[in-house]
Tab-separated table of C-alpha atoms and ligand atoms in Angstrom:
chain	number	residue	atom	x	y	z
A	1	UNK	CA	-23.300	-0.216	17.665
A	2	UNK	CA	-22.514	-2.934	15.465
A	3	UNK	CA	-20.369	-2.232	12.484
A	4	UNK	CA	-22.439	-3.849	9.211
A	5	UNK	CA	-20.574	-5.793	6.644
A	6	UNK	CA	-22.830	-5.994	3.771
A	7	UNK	CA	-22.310	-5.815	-0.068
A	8	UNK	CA	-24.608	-2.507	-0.039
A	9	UNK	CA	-21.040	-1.279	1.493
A	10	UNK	CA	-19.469	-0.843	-1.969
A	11	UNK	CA	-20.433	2.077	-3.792
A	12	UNK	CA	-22.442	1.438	-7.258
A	13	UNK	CA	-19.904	2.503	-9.233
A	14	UNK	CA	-17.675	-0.172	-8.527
A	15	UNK	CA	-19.107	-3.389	-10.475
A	16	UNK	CA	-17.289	-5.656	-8.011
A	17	UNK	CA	-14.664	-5.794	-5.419
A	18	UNK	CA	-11.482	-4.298	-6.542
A	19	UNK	CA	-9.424	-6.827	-5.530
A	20	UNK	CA	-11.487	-9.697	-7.803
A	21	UNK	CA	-10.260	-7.052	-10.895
A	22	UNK	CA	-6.635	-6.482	-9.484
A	23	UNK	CA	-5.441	-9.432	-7.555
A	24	UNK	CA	-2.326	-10.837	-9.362
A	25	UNK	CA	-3.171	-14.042	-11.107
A	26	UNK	CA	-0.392	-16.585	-12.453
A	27	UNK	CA	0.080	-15.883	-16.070
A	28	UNK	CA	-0.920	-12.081	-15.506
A	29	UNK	CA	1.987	-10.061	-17.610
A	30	UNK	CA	3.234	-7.025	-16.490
A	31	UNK	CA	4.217	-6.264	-20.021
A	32	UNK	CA	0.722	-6.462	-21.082
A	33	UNK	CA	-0.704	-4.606	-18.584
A	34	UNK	CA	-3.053	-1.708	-19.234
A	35	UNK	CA	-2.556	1.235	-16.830
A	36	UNK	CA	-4.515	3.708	-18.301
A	37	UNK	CA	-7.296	1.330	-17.607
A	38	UNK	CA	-9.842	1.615	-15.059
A	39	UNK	CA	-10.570	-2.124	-13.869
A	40	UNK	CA	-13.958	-3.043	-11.960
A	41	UNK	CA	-14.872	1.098	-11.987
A	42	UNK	CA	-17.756	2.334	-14.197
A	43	UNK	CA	-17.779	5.591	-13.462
A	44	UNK	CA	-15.214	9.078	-14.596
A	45	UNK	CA	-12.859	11.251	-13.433
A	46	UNK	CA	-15.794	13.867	-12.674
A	47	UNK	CA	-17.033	10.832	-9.649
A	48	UNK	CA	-13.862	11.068	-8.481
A	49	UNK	CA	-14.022	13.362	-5.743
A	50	UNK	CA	-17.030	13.058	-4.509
A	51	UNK	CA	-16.195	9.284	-3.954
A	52	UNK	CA	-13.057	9.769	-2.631
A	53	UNK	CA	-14.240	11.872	-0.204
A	54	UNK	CA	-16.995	9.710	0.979
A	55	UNK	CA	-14.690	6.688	1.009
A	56	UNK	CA	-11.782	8.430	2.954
A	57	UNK	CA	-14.755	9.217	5.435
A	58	UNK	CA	-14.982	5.339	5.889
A	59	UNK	CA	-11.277	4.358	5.562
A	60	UNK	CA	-11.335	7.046	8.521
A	61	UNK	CA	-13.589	5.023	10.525
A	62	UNK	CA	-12.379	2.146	9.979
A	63	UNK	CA	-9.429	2.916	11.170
A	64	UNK	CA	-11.032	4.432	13.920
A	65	UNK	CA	-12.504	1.343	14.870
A	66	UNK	CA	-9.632	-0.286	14.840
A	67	UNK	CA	-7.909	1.604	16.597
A	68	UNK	CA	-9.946	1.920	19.796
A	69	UNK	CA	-10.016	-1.966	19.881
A	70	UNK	CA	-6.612	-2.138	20.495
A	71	UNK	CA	-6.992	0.660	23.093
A	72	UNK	CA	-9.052	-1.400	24.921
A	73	UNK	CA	-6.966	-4.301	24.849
A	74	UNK	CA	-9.515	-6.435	22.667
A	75	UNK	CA	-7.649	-6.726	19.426
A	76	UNK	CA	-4.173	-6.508	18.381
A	77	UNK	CA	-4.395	-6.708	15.129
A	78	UNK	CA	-2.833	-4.362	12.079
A	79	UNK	CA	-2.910	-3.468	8.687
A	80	UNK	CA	0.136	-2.875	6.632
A	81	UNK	CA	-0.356	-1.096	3.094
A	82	UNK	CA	2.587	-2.227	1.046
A	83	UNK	CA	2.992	0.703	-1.936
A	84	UNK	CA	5.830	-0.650	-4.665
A	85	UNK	CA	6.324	1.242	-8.292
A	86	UNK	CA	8.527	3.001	-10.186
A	87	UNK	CA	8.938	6.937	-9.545
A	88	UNK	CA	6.543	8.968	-10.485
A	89	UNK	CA	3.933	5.928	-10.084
A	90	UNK	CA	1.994	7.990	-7.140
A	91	UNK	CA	3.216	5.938	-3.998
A	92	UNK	CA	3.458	9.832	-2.277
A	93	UNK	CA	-0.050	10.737	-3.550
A	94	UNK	CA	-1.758	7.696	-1.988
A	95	UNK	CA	-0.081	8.264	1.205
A	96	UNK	CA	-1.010	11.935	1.030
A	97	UNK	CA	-4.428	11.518	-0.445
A	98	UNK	CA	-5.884	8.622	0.750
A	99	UNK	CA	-3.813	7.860	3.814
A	100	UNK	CA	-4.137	11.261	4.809
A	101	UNK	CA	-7.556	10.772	5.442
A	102	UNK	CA	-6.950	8.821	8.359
A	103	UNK	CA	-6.153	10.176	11.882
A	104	UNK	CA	-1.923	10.594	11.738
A	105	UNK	CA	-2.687	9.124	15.702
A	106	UNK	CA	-3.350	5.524	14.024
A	107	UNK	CA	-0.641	5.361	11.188
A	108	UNK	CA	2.554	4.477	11.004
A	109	UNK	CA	3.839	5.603	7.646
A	110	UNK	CA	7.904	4.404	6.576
A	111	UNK	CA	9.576	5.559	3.210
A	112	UNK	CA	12.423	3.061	2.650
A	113	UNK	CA	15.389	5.039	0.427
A	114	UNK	CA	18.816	3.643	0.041
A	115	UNK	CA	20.073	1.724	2.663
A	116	UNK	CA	21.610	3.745	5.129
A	117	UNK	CA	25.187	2.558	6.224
A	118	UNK	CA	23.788	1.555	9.751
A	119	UNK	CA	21.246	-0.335	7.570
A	120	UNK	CA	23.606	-1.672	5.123
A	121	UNK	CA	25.289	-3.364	8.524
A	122	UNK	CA	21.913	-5.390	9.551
A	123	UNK	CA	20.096	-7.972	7.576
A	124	UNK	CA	18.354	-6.062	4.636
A	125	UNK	CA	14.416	-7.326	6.836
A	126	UNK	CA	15.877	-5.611	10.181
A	127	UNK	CA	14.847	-2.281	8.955
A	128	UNK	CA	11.886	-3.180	7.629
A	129	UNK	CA	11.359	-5.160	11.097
A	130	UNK	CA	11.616	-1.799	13.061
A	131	UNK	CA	9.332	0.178	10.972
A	132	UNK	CA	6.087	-2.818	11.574
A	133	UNK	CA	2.855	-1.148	12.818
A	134	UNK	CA	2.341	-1.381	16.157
A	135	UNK	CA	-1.475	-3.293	16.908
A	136	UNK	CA	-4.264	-1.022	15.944
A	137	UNK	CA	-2.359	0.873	13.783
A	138	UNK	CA	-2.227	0.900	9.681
A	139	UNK	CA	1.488	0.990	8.684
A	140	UNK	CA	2.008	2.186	5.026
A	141	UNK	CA	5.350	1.614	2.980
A	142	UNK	CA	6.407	3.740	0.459
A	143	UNK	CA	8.481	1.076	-0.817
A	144	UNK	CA	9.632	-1.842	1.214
A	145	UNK	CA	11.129	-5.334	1.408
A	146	UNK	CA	10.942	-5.354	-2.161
A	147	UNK	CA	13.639	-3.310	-3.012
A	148	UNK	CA	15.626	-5.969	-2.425
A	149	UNK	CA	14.500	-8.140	-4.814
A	150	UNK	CA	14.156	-5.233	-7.647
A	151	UNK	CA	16.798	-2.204	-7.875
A	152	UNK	CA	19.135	-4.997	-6.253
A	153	UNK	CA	18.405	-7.413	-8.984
A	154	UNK	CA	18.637	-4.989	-11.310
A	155	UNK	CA	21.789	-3.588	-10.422
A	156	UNK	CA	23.244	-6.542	-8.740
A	157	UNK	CA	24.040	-4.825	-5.784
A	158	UNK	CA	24.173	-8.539	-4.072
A	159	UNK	CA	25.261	-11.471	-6.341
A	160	UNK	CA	22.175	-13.486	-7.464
A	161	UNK	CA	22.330	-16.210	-5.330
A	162	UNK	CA	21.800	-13.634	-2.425
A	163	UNK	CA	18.791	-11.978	-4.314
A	164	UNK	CA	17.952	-15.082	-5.550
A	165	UNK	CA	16.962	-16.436	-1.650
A	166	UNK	CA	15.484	-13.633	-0.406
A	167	UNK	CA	11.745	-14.462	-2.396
A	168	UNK	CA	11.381	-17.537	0.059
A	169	UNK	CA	12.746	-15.976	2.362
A	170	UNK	CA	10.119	-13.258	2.037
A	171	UNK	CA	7.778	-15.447	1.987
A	172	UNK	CA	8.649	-16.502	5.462
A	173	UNK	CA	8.454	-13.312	7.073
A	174	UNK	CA	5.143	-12.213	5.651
A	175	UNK	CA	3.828	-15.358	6.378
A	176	UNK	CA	5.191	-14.581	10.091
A	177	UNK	CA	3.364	-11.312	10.050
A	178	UNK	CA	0.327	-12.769	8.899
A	179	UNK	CA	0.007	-15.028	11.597
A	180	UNK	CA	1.012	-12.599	14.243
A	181	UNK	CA	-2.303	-10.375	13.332
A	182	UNK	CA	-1.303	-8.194	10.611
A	183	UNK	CA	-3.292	-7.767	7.149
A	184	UNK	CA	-0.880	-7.203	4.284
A	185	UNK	CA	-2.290	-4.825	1.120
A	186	UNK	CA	0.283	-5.482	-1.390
A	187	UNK	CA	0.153	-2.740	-4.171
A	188	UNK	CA	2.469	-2.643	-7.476
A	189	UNK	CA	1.918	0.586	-8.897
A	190	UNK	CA	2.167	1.039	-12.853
A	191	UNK	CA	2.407	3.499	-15.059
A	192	UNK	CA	3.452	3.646	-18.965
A	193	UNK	CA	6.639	4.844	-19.500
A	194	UNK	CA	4.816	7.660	-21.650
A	195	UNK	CA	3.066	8.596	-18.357
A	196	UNK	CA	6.201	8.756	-16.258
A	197	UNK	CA	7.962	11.112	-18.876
A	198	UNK	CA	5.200	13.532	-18.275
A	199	UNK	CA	4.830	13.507	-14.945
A	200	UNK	CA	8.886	13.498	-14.802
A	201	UNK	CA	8.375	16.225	-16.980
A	202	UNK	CA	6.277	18.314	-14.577
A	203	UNK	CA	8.774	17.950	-11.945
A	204	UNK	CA	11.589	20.004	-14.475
A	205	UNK	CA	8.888	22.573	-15.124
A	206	UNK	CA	8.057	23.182	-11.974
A	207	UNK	CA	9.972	24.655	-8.668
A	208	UNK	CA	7.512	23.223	-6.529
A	209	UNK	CA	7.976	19.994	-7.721
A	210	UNK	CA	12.162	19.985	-7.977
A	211	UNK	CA	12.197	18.140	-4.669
A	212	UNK	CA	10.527	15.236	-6.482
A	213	UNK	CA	13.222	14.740	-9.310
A	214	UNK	CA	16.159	13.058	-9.026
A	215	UNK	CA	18.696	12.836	-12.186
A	216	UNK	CA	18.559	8.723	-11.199
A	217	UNK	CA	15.480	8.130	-12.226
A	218	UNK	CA	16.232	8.456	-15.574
A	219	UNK	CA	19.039	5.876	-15.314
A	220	UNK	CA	16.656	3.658	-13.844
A	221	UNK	CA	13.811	4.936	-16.177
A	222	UNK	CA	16.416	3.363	-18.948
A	223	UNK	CA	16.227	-0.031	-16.939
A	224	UNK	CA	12.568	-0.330	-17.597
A	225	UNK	CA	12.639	-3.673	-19.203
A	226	UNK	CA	14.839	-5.273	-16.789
A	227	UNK	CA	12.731	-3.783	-13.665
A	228	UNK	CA	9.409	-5.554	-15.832
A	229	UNK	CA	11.263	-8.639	-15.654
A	230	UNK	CA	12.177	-7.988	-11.789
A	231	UNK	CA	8.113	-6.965	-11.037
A	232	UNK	CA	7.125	-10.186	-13.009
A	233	UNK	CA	9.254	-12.243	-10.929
A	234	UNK	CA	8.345	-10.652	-7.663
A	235	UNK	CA	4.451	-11.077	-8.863
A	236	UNK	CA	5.302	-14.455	-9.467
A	237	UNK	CA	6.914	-15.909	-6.594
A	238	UNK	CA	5.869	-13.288	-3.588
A	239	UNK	CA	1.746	-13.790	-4.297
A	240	UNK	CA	0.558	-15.836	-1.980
A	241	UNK	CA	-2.541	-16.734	-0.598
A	242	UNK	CA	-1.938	-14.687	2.631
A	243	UNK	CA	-0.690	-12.225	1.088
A	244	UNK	CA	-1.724	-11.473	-2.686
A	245	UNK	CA	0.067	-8.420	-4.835
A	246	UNK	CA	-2.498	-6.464	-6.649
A	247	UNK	CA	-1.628	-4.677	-9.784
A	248	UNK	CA	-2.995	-1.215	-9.713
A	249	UNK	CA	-3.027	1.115	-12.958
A	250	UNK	CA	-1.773	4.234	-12.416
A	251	UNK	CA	-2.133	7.024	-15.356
A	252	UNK	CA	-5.006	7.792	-13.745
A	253	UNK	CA	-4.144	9.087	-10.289
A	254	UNK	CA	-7.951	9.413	-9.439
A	255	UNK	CA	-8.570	5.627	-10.377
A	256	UNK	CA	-5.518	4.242	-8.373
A	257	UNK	CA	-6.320	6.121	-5.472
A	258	UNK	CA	-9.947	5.167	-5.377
A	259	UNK	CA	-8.967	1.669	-6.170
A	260	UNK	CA	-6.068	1.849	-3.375
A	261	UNK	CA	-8.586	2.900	-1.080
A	262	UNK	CA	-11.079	0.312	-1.466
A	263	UNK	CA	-8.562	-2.779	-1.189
A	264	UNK	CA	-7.893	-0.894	2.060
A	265	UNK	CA	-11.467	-0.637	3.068
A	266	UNK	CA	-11.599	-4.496	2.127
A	267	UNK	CA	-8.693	-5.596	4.369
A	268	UNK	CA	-10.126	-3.332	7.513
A	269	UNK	CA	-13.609	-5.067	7.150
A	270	UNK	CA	-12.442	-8.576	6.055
A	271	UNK	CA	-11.103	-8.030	9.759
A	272	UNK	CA	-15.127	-8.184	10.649
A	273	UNK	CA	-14.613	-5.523	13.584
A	274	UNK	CA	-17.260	-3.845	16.151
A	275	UNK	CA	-16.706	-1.086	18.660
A	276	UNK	CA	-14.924	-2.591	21.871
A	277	UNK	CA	-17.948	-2.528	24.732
A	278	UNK	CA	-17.101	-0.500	27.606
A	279	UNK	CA	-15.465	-1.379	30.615
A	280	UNK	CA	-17.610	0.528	32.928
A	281	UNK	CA	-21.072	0.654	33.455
A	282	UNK	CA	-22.658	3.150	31.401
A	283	UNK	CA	-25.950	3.263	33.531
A	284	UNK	CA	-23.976	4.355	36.629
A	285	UNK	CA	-21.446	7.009	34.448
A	286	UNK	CA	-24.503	8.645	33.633
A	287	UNK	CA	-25.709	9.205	36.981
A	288	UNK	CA	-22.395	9.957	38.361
A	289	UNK	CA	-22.224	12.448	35.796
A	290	UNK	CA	-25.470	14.180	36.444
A	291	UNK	CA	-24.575	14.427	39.868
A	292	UNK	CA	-21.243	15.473	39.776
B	1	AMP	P1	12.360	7.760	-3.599
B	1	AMP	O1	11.320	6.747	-3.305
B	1	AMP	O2	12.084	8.549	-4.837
B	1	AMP	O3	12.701	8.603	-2.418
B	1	AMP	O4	13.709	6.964	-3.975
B	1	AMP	C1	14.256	6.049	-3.094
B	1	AMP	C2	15.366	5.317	-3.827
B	1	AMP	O5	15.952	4.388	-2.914
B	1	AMP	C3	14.881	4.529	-5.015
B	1	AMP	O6	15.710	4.740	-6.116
B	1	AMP	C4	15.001	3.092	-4.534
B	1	AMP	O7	15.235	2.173	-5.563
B	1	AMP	C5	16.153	3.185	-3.579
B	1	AMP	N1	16.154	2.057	-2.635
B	1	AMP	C6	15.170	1.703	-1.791
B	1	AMP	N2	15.487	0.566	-1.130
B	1	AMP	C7	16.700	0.190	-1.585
B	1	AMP	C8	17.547	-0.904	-1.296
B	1	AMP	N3	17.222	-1.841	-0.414
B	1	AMP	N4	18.727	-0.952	-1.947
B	1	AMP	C9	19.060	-0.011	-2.842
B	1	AMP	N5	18.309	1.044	-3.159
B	1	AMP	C10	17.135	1.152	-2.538
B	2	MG	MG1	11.848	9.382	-6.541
């Protein structure tokens, strides 16, 4: 069976592709930008689940696909979902609601916190290094490589001629994955600071949702304007042609998950995949199999 690429692929309530709507552009303003908006998506919150559903069905397979391809030693090739934002932005709920979807087998999921004093003694890229999805696998960061270009900007936790470097020098190394097989999804999650007081809010109200809240991110809450000018920057010099940020609005959890899980959808097909043929001859399985 031959897996079909075709525009018939996207569902009808998307008016195009949602990366043509949310690929970072120069000029593009993170100040300006709109997240309760629902780029390139004509339908509501009451299509939500329904589509999600469906379209975690064909993430699934997908993955699936690409995943038995590098079982049989056809393909090597990877996918790594790159998930940056301020708390409270959703990072967890993609990985739990749209990542989730896929079969754990297949995913390699990495949530990078502080350094770690072991880390702090390595280059800040050798963590990141060891956490790469192996071929046939999606890798998802909650957080990443970025960090080191934002709450260390921010808070100067290197002087700026160290942070200052490390944009080419991430160029490099995505560049270097890119050319070693792997698709990069680059997502900058953002909500309005309105947004994140509510949803920090939840997390005070509720016991359940303690484990989320962390006095910090109010400090760094505070830092807002600085971490805009940090996330324009990054936008700025870290979008590349092999590797393009998107800017995904996020007041609406059901929007940036859908949207999330189409530019995911995008990258596994751009990869233009079919199921690996066998390596045995069906015909004479079949009779074995009868007979045995
Ligand atoms: P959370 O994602 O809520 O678990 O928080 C993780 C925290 O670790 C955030 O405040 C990040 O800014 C912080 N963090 C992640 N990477 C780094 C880094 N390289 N240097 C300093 N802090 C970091
Ligand atoms: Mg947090």
């Amino acid at each position: 069976m031959t897996e079909r690429v075709t525009d018939r692929d996207l569902p009808a309530l998307w008016t195009h592709e949602p990366h043509t709507h949310l690929a970072f552009r120069p000029g593009d303003q993170v100040s300006r930008i709109d997240t309760n908006s629902t780029p390139g998506f004509r339908g509501n919150k009451s299509d939500a689940p329904t589509l999600q559903t469906e379209r975690n069905l064909r993430l699934a397979s997908l993955q699936e696909m690409l995943y038995a391809r590098s079982k049989s030693g056809d393909d090597n090739r990877s996918v790594l979902l790159i998930l940056q934002g301020m708390d409270t932005a959703g990072k967890g709920g993609i990985v739990k609601h749209v990542v989730g979807a896929a079969n754990p087998q297949g995913v390699r999921y990495t949530s990078f916190g502080k350094p770690t004093e072991e880390e702090r003694a390595h280059h800040y890229l050798w963590r990141i290094r060891n956490a790469l999805p192996p071929g046939g696998h999606i890798g998802v960061f909650d957080r990443s490589h970025y960090e080191d270009v934002l709450v260390v900007r921010v808070h100067n936790l290197v002087p700026p001629d160290v942070w200052g470097a490390r944009y080419d020098e991430i160029n490099a190394f995505e560049r270097e994955l890119v050319d070693g097989g792997t698709t990069l999804v680059k997502v900058a999650m953002f909500v309005s600071l309105a947004e994140q007081k509510a949803r920090l809010a939840e997390r005070l109200e509720r016991p359940d949702k303690y484990w989320k809240y962390n006095p910090a991110d109010i400090d760094e809450r505070l830092l807002w304007p600085k971490y805009q000018e940090a996330y324009q920057v990054m936008l700025e010099k870290t979008s590349t042609d092999y590797a393009p940020w998107h800017i995904v609005p996020c007041d609406k959890k059901w929007y940036s998950r859908l949207a999330i899980t189409e530019l995911l959808i995008e990258a596994l097909k751009g990869l233009n995949m079919s199921w690996p043929p066998p390596d045995f001859d069906v015909k004479t399985e079949k009779k074995r199999l009868a007979e045995a």
